PDB file of C-alpha atoms and ligand atoms in Angstrom:
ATOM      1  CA  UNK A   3      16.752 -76.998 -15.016  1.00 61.00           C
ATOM      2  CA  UNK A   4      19.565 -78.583 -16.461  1.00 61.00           C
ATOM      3  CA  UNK A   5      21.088 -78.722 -19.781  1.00 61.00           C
ATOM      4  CA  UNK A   6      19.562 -81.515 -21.524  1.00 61.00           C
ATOM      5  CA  UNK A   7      15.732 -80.274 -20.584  1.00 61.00           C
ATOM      6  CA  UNK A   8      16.121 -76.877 -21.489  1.00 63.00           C
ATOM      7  CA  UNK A   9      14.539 -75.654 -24.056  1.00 64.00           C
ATOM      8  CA  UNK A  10      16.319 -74.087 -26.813  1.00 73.00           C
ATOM      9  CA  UNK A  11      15.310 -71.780 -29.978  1.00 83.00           C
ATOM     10  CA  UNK A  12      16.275 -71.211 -33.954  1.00 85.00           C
ATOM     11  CA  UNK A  13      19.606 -69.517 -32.674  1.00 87.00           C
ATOM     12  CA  UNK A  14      21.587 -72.495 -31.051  1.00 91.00           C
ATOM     13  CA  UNK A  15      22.387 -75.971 -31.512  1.00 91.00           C
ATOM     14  CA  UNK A  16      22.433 -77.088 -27.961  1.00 93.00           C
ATOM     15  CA  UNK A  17      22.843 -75.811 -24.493  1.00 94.00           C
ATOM     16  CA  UNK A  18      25.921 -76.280 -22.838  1.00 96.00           C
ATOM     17  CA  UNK A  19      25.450 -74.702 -19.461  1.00 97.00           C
ATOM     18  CA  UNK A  20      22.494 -73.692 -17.773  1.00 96.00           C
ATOM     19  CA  UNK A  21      22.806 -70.521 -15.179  1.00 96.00           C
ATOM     20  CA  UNK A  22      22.509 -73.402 -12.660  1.00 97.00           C
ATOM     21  CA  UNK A  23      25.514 -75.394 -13.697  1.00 98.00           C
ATOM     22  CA  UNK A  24      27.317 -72.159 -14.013  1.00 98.00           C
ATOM     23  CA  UNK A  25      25.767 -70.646 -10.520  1.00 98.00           C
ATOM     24  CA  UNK A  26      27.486 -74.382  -8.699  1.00 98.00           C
ATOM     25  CA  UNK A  27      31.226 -73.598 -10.401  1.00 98.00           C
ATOM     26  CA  UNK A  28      30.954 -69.932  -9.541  1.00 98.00           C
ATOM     27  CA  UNK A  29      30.100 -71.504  -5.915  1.00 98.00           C
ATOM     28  CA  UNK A  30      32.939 -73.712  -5.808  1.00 98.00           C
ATOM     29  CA  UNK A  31      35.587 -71.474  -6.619  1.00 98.00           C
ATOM     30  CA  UNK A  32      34.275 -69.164  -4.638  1.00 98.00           C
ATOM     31  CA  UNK A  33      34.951 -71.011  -1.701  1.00 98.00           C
ATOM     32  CA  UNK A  34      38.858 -71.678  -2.605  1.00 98.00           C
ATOM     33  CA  UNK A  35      38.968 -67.896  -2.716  1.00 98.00           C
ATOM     34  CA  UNK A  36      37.713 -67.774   0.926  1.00 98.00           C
ATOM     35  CA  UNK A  37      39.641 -70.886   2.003  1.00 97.00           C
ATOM     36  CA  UNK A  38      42.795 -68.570   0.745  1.00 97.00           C
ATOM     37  CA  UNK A  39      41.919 -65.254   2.011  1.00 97.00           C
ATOM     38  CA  UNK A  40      39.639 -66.121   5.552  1.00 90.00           C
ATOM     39  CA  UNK A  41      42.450 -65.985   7.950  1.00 89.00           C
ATOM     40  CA  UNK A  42      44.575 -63.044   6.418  1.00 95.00           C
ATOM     41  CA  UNK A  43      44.671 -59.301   6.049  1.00 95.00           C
ATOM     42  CA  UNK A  44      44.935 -59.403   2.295  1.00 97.00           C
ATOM     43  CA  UNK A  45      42.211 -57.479   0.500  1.00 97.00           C
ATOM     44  CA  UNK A  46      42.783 -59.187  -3.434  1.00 98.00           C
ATOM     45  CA  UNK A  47      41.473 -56.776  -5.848  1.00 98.00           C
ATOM     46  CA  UNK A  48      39.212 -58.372  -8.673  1.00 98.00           C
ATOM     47  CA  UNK A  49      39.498 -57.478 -12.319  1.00 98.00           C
ATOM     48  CA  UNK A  50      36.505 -57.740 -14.316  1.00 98.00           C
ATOM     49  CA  UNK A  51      37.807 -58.269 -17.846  1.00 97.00           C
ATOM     50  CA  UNK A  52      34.843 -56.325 -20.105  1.00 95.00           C
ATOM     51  CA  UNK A  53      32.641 -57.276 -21.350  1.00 94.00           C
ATOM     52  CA  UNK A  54      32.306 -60.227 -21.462  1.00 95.00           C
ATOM     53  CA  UNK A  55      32.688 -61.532 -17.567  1.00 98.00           C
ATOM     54  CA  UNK A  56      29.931 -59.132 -16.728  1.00 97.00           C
ATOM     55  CA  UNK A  57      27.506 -61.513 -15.897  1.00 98.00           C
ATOM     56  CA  UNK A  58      29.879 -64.904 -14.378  1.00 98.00           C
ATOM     57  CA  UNK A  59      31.765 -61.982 -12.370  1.00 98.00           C
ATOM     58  CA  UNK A  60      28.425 -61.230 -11.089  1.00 98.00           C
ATOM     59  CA  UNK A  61      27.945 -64.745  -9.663  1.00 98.00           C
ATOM     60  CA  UNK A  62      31.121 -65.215  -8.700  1.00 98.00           C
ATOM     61  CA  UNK A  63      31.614 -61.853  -6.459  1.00 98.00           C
ATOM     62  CA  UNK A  64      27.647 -62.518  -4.649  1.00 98.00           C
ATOM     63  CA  UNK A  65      29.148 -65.756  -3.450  1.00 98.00           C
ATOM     64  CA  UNK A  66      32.312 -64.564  -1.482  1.00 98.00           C
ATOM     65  CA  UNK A  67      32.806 -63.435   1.673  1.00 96.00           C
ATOM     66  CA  UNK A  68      35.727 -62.303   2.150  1.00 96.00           C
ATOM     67  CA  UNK A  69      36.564 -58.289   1.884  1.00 97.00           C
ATOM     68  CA  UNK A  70      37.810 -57.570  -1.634  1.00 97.00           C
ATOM     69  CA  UNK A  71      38.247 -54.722  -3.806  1.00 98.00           C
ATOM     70  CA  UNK A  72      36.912 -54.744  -7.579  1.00 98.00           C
ATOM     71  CA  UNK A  73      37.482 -52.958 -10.624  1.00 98.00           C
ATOM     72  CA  UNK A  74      36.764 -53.060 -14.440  1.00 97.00           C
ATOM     73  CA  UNK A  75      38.988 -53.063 -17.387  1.00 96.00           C
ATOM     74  CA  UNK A  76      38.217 -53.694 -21.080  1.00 94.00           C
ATOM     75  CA  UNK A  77      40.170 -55.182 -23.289  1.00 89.00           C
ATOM     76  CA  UNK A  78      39.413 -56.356 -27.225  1.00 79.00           C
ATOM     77  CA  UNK A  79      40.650 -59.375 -29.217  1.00 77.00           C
ATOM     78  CA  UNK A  80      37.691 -60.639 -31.236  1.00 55.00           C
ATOM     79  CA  UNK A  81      36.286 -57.365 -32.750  1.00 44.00           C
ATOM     80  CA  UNK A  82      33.163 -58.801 -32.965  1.00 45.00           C
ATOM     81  CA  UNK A  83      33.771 -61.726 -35.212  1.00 50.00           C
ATOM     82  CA  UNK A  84      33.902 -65.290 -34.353  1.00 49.00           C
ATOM     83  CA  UNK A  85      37.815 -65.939 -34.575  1.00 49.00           C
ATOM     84  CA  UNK A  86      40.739 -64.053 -31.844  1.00 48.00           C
ATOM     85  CA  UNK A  87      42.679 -61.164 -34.140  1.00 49.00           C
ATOM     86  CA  UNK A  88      46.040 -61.866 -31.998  1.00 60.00           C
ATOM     87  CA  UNK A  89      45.868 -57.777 -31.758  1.00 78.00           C
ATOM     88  CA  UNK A  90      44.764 -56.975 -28.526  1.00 85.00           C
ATOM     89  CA  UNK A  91      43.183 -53.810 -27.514  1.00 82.00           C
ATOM     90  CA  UNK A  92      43.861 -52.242 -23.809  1.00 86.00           C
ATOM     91  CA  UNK A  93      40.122 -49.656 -24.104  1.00 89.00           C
ATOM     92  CA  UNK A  94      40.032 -48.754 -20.643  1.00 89.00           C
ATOM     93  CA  UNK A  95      42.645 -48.690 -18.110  1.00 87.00           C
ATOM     94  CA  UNK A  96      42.218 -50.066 -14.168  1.00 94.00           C
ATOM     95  CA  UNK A  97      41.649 -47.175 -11.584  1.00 93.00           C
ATOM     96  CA  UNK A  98      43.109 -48.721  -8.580  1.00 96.00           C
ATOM     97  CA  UNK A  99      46.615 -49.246  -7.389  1.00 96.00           C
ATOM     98  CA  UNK A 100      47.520 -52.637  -7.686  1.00 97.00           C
ATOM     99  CA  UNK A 101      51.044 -52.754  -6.544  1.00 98.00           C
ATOM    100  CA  UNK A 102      51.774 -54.980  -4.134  1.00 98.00           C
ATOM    101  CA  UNK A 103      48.691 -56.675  -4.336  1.00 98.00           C
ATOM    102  CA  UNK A 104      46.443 -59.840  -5.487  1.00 98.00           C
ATOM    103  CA  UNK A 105      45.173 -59.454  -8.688  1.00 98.00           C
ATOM    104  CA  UNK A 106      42.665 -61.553  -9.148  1.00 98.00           C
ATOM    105  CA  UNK A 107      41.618 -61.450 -13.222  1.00 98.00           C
ATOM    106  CA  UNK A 108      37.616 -62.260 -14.207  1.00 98.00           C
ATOM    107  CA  UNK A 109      37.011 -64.002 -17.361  1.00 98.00           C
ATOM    108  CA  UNK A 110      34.517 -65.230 -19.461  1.00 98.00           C
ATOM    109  CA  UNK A 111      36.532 -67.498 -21.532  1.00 97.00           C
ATOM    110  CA  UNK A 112      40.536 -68.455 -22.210  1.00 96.00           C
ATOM    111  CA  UNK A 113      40.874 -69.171 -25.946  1.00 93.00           C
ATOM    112  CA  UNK A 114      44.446 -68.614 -27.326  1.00 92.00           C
ATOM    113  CA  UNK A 115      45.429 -67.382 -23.707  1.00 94.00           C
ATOM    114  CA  UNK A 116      47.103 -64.011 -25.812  1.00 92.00           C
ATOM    115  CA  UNK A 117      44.706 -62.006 -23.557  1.00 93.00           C
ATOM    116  CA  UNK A 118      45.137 -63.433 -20.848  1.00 95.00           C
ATOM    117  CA  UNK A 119      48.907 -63.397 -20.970  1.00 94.00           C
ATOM    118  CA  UNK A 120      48.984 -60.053 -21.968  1.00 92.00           C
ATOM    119  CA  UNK A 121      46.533 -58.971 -18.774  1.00 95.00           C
ATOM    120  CA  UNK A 122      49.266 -60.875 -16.359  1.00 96.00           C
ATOM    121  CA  UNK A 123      51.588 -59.122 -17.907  1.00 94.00           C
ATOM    122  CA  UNK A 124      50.998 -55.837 -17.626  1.00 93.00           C
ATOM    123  CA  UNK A 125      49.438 -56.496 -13.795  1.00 96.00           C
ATOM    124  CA  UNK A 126      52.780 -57.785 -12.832  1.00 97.00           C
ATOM    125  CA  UNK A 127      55.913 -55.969 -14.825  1.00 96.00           C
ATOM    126  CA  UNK A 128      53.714 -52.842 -15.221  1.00 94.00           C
ATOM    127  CA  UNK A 129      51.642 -51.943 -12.400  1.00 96.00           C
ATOM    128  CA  UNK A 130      53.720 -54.490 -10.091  1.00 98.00           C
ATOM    129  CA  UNK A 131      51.201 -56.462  -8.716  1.00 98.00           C
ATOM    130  CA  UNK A 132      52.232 -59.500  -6.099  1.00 98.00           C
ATOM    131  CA  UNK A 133      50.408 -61.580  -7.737  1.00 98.00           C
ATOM    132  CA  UNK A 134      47.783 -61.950 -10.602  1.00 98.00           C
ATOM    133  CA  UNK A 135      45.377 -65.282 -11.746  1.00 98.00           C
ATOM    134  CA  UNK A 136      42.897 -66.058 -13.821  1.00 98.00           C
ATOM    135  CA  UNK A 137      39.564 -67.119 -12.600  1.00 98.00           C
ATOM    136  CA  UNK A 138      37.795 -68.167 -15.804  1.00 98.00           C
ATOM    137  CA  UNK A 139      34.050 -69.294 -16.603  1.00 98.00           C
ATOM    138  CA  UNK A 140      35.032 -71.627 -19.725  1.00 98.00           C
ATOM    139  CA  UNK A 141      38.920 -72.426 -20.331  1.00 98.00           C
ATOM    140  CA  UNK A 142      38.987 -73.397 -24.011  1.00 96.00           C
ATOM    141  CA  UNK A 143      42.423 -75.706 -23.904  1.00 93.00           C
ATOM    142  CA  UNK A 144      42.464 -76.381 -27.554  1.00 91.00           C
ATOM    143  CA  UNK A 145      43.191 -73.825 -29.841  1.00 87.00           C
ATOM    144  CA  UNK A 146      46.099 -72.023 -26.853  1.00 93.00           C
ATOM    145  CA  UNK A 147      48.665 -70.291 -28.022  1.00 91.00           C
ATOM    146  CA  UNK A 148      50.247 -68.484 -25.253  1.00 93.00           C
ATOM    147  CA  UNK A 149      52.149 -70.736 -22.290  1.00 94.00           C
ATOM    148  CA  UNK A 150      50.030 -69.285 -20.086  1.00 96.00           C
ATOM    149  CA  UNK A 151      48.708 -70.641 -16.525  1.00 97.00           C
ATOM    150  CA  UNK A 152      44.583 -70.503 -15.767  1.00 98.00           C
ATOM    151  CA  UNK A 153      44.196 -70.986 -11.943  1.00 98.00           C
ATOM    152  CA  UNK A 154      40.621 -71.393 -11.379  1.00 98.00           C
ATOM    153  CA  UNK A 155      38.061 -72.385 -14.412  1.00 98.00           C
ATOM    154  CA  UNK A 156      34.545 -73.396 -14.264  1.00 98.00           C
ATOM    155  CA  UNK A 157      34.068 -75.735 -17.082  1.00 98.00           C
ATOM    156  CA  UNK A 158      36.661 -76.836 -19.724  1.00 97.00           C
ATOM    157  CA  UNK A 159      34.971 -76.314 -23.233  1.00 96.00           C
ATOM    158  CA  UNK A 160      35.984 -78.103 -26.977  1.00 94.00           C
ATOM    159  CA  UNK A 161      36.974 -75.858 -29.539  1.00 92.00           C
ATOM    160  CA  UNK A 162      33.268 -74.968 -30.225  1.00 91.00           C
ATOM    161  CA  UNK A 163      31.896 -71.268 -31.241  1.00 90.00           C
ATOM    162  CA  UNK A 164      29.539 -70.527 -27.898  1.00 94.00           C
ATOM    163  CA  UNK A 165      27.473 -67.553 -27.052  1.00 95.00           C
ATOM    164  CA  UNK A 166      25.544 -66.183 -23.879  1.00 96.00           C
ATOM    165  CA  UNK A 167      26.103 -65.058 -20.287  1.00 98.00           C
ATOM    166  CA  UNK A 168      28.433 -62.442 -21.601  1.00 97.00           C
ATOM    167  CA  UNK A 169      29.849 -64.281 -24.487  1.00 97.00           C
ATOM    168  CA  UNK A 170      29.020 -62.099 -28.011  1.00 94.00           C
ATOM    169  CA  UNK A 171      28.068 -62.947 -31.570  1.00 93.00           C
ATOM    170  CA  UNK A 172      29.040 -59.770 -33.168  1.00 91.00           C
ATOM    171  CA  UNK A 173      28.392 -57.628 -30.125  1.00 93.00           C
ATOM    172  CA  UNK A 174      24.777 -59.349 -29.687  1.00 93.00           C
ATOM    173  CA  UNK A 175      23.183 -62.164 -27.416  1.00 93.00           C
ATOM    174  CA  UNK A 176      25.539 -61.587 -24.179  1.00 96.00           C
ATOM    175  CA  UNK A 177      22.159 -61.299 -22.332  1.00 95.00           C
ATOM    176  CA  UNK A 178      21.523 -64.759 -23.243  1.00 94.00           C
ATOM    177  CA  UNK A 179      20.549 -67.099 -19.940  1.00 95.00           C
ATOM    178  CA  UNK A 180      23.048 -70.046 -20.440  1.00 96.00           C
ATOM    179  CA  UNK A 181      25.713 -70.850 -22.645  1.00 97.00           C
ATOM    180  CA  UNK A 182      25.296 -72.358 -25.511  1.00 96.00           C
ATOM    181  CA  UNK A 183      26.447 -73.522 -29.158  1.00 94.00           C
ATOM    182  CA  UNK A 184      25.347 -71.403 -32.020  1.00 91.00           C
ATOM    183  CA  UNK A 185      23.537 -73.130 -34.616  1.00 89.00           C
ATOM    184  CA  UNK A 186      26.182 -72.596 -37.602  1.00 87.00           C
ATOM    185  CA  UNK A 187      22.922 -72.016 -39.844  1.00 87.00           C
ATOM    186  CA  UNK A 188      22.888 -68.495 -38.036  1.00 84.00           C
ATOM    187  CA  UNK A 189      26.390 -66.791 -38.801  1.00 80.00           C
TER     188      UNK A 189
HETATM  189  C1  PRP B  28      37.147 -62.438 -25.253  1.00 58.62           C
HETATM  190  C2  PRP B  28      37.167 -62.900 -23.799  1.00 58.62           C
HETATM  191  C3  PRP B  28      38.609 -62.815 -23.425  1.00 58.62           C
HETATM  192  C4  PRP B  28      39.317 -63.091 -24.730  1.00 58.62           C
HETATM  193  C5  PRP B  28      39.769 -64.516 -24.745  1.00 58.62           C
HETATM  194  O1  PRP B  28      37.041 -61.057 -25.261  1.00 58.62           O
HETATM  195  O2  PRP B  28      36.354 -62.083 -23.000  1.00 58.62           O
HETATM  196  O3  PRP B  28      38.961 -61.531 -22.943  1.00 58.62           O
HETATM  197  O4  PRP B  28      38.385 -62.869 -25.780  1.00 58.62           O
HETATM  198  O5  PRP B  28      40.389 -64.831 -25.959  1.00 58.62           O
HETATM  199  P1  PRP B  28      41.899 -65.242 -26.091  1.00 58.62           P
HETATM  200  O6  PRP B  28      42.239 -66.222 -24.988  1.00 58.62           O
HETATM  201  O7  PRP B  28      41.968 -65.855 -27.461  1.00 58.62           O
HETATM  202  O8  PRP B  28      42.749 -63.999 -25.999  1.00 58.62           O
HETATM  203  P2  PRP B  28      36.649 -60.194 -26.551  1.00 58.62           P
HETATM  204  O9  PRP B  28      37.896 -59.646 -27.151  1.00 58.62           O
HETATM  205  O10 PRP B  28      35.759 -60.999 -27.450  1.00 58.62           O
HETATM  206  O11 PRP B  28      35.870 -58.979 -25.936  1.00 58.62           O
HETATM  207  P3  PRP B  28      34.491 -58.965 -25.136  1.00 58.62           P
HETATM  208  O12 PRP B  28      34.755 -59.597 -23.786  1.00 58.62           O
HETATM  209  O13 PRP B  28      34.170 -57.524 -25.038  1.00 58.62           O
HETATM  210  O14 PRP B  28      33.484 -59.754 -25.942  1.00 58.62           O
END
């Protein structure tokens, strides 16, 4: 199904990716991964950033083979509204060692990039990590703040308020199929 057939309800204005479109960029990224790590003895270890990259990390991770580690962490910068607070949160800490290794960081979206710089970070001058990216489901160039580098991204997105497939509207509608704009009638 793709975005212009599917059909939508009360809650958004239009769909902007379907599970498909999203299913073909966590595909194609996943394939750089194992273009980068086929031939080595690396084992990267892969961040999910919670909550919201539950459900694109879940795509992402089915589609590569190589051996990899992955862990969770979750972080806060929205507080549930629909604008970033600057003031980010660290809620729950990493449980593997990541020194000397590839950190490879799951997102949902990049907005401002604070979280993201703050993640790479504290990967690298904390926990002394070789290396740590980004791979991101939406990379949201216009409102950045932080200089901040986003190595893999699915879709580039306008400076439009989306929800679904992990994205929240004040905690709610993550489980949504697809992403999509939210009808500004509804917030
Ligand atoms: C969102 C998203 C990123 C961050 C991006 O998380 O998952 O972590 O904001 O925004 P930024 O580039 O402006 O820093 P949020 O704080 O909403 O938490 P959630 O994933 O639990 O919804």
């Amino acid at each position: 199904m793709t975005s212009e057939n599917m059909p939508l309800d009360y809650r958004f204005s239009k769909v902007l990716f379907t599970k498909e479109d999203i299913d073909k960029a966590a595909q194609r990224i996943a394939k750089l991964i194992d273009d980068e790590y086929k031939n080595t003895d690396k084992i990267p270890v892969f961040v999910v950033v919670l909550k919201g990259a539950v459900m694109w990390a879940g795509d992402l991770l089915r589609h590569i083979q190589s051996d990899l580690e992955i862990d969770f962490m979750n972080i806060s910068s929205y507080h549930g509204g629909t604008k970033s607070s600057e003031n980010i949160e660290l809620i729950s800490q990493l449980s593997t060692d990541v020194e000397d290794r590839d950190v490879l960081i799951i997102e949902d979206i990049v907005d401002t990039g604070l979280s993201l710089a703050f993640l790479k970070d504290l990967f690298i001058k904390e926990m002394g990590a070789s290396s740590a990216r980004v791979i991101t489901m939406l990379d949201k160039k216009a409102i950045r703040k932080a200089d901040v580098e986003v190595e893999f991204a699915g879709f580039e997105i306008d400076d439009v308020f989306i929800v679904g497939y992990g994205l929240d509207y004040k905690e709610i509608w993550r489980n949504i199929p697809f992403v999509g704009v939210i009808n500004p009638e509804v917030i």
